[in-house]
mmCIF file of C-alpha atoms in Angstrom:
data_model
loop_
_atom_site.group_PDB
_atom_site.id
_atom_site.type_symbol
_atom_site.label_atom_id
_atom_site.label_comp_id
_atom_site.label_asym_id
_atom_site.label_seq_id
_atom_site.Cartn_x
_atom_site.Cartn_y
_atom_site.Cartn_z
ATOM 1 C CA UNK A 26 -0.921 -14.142 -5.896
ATOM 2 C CA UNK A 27 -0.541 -12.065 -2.459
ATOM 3 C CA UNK A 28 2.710 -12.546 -1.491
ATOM 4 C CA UNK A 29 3.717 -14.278 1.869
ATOM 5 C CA UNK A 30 5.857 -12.647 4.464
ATOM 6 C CA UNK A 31 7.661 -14.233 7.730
ATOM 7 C CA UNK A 32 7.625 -13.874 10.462
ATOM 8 C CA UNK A 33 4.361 -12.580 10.976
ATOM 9 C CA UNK A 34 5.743 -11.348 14.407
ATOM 10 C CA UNK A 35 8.718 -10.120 16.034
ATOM 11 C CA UNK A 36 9.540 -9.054 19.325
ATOM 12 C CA UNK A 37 13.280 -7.600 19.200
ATOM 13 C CA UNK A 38 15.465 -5.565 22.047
ATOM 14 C CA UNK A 39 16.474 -2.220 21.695
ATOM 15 C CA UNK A 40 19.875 -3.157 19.306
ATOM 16 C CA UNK A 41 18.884 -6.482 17.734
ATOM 17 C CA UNK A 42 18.915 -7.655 14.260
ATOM 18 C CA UNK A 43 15.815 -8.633 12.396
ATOM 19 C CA UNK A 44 15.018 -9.885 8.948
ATOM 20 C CA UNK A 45 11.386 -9.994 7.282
ATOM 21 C CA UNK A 46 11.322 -12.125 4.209
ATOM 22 C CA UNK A 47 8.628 -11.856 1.076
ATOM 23 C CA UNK A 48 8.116 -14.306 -1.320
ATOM 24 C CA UNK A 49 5.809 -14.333 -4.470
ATOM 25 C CA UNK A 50 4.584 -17.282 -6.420
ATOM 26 C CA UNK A 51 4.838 -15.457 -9.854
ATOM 27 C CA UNK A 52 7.769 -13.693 -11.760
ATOM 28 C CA UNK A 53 8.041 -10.095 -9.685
ATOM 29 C CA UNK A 54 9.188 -7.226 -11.505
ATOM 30 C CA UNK A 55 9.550 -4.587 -8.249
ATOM 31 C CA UNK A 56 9.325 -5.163 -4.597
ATOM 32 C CA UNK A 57 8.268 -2.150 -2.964
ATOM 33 C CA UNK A 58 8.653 -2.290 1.251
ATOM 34 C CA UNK A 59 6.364 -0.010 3.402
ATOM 35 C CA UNK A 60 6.289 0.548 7.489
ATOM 36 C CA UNK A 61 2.816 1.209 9.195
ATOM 37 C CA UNK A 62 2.038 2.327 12.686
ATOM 38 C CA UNK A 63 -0.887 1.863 14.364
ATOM 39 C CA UNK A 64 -4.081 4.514 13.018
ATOM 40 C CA UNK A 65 -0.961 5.608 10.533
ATOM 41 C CA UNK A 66 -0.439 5.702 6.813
ATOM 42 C CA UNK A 67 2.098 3.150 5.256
ATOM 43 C CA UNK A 68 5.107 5.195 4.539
ATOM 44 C CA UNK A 69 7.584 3.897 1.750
ATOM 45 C CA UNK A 70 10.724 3.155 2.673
ATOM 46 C CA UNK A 71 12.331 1.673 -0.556
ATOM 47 C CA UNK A 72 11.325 0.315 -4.272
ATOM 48 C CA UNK A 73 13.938 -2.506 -5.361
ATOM 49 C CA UNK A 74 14.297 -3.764 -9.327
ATOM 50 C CA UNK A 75 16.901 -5.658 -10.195
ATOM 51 C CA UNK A 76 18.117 -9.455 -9.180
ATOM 52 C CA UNK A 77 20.460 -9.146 -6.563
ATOM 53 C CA UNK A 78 19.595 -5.108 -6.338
ATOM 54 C CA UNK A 79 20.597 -4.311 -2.595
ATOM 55 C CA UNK A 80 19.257 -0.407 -1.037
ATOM 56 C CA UNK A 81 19.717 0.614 2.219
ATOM 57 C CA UNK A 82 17.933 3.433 3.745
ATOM 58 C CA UNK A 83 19.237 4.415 7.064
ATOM 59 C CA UNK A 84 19.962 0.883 9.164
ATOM 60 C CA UNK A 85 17.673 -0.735 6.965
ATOM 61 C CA UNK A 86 18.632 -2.156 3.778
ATOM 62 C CA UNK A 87 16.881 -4.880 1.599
ATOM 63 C CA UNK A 88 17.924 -7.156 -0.883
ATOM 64 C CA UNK A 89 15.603 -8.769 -4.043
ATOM 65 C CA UNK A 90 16.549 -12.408 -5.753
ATOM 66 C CA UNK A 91 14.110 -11.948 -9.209
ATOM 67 C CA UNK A 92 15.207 -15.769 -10.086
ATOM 68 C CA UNK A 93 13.788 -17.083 -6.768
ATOM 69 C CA UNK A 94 10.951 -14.121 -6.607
ATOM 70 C CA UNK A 95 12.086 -12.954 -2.735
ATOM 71 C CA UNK A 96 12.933 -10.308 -0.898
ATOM 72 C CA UNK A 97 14.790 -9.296 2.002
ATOM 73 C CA UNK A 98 14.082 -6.895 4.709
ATOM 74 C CA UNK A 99 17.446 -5.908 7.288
ATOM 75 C CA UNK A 100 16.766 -4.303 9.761
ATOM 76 C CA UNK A 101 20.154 -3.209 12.071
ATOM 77 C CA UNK A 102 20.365 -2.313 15.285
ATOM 78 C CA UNK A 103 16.599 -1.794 15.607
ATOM 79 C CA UNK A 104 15.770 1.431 17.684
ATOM 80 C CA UNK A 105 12.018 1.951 19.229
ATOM 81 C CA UNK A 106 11.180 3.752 16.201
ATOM 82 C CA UNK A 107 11.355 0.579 14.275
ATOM 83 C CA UNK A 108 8.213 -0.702 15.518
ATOM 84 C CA UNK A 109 5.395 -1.144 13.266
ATOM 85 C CA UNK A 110 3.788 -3.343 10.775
ATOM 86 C CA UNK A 111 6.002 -3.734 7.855
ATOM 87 C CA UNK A 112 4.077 -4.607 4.448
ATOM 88 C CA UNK A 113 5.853 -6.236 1.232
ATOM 89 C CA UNK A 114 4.269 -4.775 -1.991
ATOM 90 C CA UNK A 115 4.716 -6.625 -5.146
ATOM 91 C CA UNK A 116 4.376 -5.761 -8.839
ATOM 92 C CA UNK A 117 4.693 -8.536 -11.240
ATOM 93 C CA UNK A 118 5.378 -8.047 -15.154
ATOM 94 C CA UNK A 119 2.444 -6.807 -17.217
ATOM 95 C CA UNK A 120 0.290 -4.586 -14.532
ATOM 96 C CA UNK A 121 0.308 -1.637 -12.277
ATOM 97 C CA UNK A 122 -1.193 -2.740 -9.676
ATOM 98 C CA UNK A 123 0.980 -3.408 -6.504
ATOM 99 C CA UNK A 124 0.007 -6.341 -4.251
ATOM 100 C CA UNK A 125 0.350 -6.523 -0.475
ATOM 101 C CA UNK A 126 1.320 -8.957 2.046
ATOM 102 C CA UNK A 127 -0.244 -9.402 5.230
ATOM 103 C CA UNK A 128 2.440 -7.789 7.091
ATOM 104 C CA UNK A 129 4.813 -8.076 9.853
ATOM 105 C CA UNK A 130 4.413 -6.996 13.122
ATOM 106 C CA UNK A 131 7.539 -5.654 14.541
ATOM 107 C CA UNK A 132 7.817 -4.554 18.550
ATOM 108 C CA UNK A 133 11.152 -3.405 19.365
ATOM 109 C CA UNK A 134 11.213 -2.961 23.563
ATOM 110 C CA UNK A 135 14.102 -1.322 25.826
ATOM 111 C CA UNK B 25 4.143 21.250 -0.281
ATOM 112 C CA UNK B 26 1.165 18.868 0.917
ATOM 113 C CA UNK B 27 0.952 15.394 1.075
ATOM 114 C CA UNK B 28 -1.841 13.184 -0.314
ATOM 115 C CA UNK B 29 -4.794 14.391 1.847
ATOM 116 C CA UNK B 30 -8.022 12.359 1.876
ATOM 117 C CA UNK B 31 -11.776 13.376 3.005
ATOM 118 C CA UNK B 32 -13.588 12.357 5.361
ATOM 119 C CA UNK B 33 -10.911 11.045 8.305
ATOM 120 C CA UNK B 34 -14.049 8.984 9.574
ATOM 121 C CA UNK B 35 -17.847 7.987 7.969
ATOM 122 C CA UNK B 36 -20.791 6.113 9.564
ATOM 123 C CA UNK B 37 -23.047 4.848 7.276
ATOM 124 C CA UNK B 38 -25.837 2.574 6.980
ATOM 125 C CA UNK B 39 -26.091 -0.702 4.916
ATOM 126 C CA UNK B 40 -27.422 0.074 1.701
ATOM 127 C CA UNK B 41 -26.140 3.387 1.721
ATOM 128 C CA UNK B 42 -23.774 4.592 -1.237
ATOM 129 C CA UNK B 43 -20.705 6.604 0.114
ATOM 130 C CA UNK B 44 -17.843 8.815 -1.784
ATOM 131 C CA UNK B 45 -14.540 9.199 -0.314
ATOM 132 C CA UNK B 46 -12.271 11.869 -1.658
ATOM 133 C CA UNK B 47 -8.009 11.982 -2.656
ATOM 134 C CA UNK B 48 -6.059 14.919 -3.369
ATOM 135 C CA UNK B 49 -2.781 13.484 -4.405
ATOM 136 C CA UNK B 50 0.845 14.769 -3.420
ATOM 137 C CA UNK B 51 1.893 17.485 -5.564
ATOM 138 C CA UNK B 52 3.298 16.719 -9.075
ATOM 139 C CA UNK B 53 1.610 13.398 -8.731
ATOM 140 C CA UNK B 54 -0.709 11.966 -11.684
ATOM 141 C CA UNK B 55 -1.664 8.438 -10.725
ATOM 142 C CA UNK B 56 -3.909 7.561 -8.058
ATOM 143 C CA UNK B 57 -4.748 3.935 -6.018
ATOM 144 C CA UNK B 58 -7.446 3.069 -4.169
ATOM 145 C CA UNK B 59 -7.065 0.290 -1.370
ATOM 146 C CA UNK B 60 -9.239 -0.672 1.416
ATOM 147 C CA UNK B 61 -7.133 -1.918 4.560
ATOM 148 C CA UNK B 62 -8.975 -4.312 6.679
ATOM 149 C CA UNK B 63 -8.095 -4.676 10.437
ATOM 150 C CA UNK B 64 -4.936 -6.432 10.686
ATOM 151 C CA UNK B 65 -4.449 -6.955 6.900
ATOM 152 C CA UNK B 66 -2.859 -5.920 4.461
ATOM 153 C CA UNK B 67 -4.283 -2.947 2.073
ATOM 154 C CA UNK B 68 -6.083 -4.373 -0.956
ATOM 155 C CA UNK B 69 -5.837 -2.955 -4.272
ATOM 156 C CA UNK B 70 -8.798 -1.669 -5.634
ATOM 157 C CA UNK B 71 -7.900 -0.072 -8.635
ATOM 158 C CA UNK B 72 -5.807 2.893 -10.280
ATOM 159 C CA UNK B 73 -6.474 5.697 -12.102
ATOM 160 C CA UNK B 74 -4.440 7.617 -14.757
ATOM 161 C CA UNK B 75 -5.141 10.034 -17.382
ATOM 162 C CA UNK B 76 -8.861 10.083 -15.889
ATOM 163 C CA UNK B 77 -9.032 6.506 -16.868
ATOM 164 C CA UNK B 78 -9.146 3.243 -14.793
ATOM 165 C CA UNK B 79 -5.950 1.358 -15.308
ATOM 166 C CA UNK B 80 -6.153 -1.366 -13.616
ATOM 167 C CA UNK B 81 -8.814 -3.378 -11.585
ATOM 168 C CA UNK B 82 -8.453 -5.715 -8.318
ATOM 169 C CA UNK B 83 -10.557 -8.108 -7.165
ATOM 170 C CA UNK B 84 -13.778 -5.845 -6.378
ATOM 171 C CA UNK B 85 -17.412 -5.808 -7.683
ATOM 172 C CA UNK B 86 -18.875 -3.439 -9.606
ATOM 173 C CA UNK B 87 -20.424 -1.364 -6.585
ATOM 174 C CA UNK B 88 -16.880 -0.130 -6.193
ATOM 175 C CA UNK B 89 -16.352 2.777 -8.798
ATOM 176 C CA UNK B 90 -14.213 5.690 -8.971
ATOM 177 C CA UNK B 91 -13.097 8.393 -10.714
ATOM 178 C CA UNK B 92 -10.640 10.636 -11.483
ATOM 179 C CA UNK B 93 -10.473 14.663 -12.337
ATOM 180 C CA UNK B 94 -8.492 16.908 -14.513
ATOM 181 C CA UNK B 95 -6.643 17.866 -11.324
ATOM 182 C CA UNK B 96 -5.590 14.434 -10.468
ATOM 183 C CA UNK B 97 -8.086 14.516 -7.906
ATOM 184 C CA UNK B 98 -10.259 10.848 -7.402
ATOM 185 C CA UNK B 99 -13.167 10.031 -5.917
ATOM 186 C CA UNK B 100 -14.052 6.097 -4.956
ATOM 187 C CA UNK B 101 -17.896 5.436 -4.442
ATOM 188 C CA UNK B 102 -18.991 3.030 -3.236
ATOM 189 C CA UNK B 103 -22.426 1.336 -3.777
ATOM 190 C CA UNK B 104 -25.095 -0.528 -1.570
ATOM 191 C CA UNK B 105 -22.934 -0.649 1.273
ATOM 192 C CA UNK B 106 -22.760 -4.123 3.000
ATOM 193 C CA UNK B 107 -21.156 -4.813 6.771
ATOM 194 C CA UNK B 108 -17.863 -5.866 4.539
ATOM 195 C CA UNK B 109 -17.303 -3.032 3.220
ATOM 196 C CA UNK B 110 -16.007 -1.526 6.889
ATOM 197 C CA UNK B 111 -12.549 -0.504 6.159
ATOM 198 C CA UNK B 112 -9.990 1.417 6.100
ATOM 199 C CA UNK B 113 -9.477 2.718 2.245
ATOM 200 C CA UNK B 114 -6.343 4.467 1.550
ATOM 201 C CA UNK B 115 -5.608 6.557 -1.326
ATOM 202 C CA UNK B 116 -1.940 6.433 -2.802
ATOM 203 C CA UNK B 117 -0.378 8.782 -5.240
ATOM 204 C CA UNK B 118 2.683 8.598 -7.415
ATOM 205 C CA UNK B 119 3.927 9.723 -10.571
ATOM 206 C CA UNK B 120 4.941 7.542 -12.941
ATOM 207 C CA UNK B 121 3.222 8.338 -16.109
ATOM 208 C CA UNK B 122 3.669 4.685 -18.027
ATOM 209 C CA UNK B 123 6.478 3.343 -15.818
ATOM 210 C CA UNK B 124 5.429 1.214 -12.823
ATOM 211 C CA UNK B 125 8.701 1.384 -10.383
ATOM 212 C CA UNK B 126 7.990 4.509 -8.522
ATOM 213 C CA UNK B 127 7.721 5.270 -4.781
ATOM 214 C CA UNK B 128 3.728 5.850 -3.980
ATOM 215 C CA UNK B 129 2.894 7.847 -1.070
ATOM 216 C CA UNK B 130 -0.839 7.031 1.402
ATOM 217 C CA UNK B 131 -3.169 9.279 2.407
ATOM 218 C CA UNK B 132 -3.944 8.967 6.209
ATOM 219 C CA UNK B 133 -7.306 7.130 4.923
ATOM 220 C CA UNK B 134 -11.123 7.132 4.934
ATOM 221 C CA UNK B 135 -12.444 4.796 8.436
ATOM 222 C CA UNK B 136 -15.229 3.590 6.668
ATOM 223 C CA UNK B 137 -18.300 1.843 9.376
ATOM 224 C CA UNK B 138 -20.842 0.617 8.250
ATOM 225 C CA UNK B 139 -24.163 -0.116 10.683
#
């Protein structure tokens, strides 16, 4: 039921592109994305819906395919502040509860 | 306006010890989760309180209880303490009353270590 990211590591260059995928087993009603740093709290960076439903929050956008139950994270020209462990969250139809993935480590370097 | 602010930052106990870790959620907030955040994992859902009540249960044994206040404030006790049960558990608010698709915000967590 936890759903499974890739990577589950990425080294990038100040400017690269990157894209973290989530996928789910089980019909998903909301994909939430989150961003922790090391001894942080996860902060939320966007909830998405809808099939197809696209948000972009800064350089980083996502993108969520309900009939295939995945999710897209973009990240754009990655700056040093991108770095982090960036957590899918999943809520499927008939619960609260949201359900993480393991993460993916992101290390952006100059 | 404060965030979601959680007591202690960091507890020692000892196995067989019962502990209670505190969660003040963000302002205007009514719904509080519980998750306990292994090293190098992913946070786990423990459960979620609303209304005072206990919404919705993860995968976690009975010596895991909680509770929540008039204020919105929770507590999450736990029971027995076993060398598992070293963590870090994160408390996340949101307000959503009975709609699910709503931005929750973390506490900066409870370092749980158990000896």
């Amino acid at each position: 039921q936890q759903p499974v990211q890739s990577p589950q590591a990425v080294i990038l260059r100040e400017g690269e592109d990157a894209v973290i995928n989530c996928s789910s087993s089980k019909a998903l009603y909301s994909v939430h994305w989150y961003r922790q740093k090391h001894g942080e709290a996860p902060v939320f960076l966007m909830i998405l819906l809808k099939g197809g439903e696209q948000k972009g929050h800064d350089k980083i956008s996502a993108s969520f395919n309900e009939k295939k139950q995945q999710s897209s994270l973009y990240l754009t020209a990655s700056q040093l502040s991108y770095s982090g462990t960036y957590f899918c969250g999943t809520e499927n139809f008939g619960g609260f509860k949201t359900i993480f993935g393991a993460g993916t480590r992101l290390f952006v370097k100059a | 306006d404060a965030g979601v602010t959680q007591s202690p930052t960091h507890l020692i106990k000892t196995r067989g010890q019962q502990v209670t870790l505190r969660c003040s959620p963000k302002s205007g907030h009514d719904t509080v989760s519980w998750y306990q955040q292994a090293l190098g994992q992913g946070p786990q859902f423990i459960f979620q309180y609303y209304e005072e009540e206990e919404r919705q249960r993860g995968n976690f044994p009975d010596r895991f209880s909680g509770h929540q206040f008039p204020n919105y404030s929770s507590e999450l006790n736990v029971n027995a303490l076993l060398l598992g049960d070293s963590a870090l558990y994160l408390c996340a608010s949101s307000s959503n009353r009975m709609k699910k698709n709503t931005e929750a915000f973390f506490g900066q967590g409870t370092r749980l270590t158990v000896v």
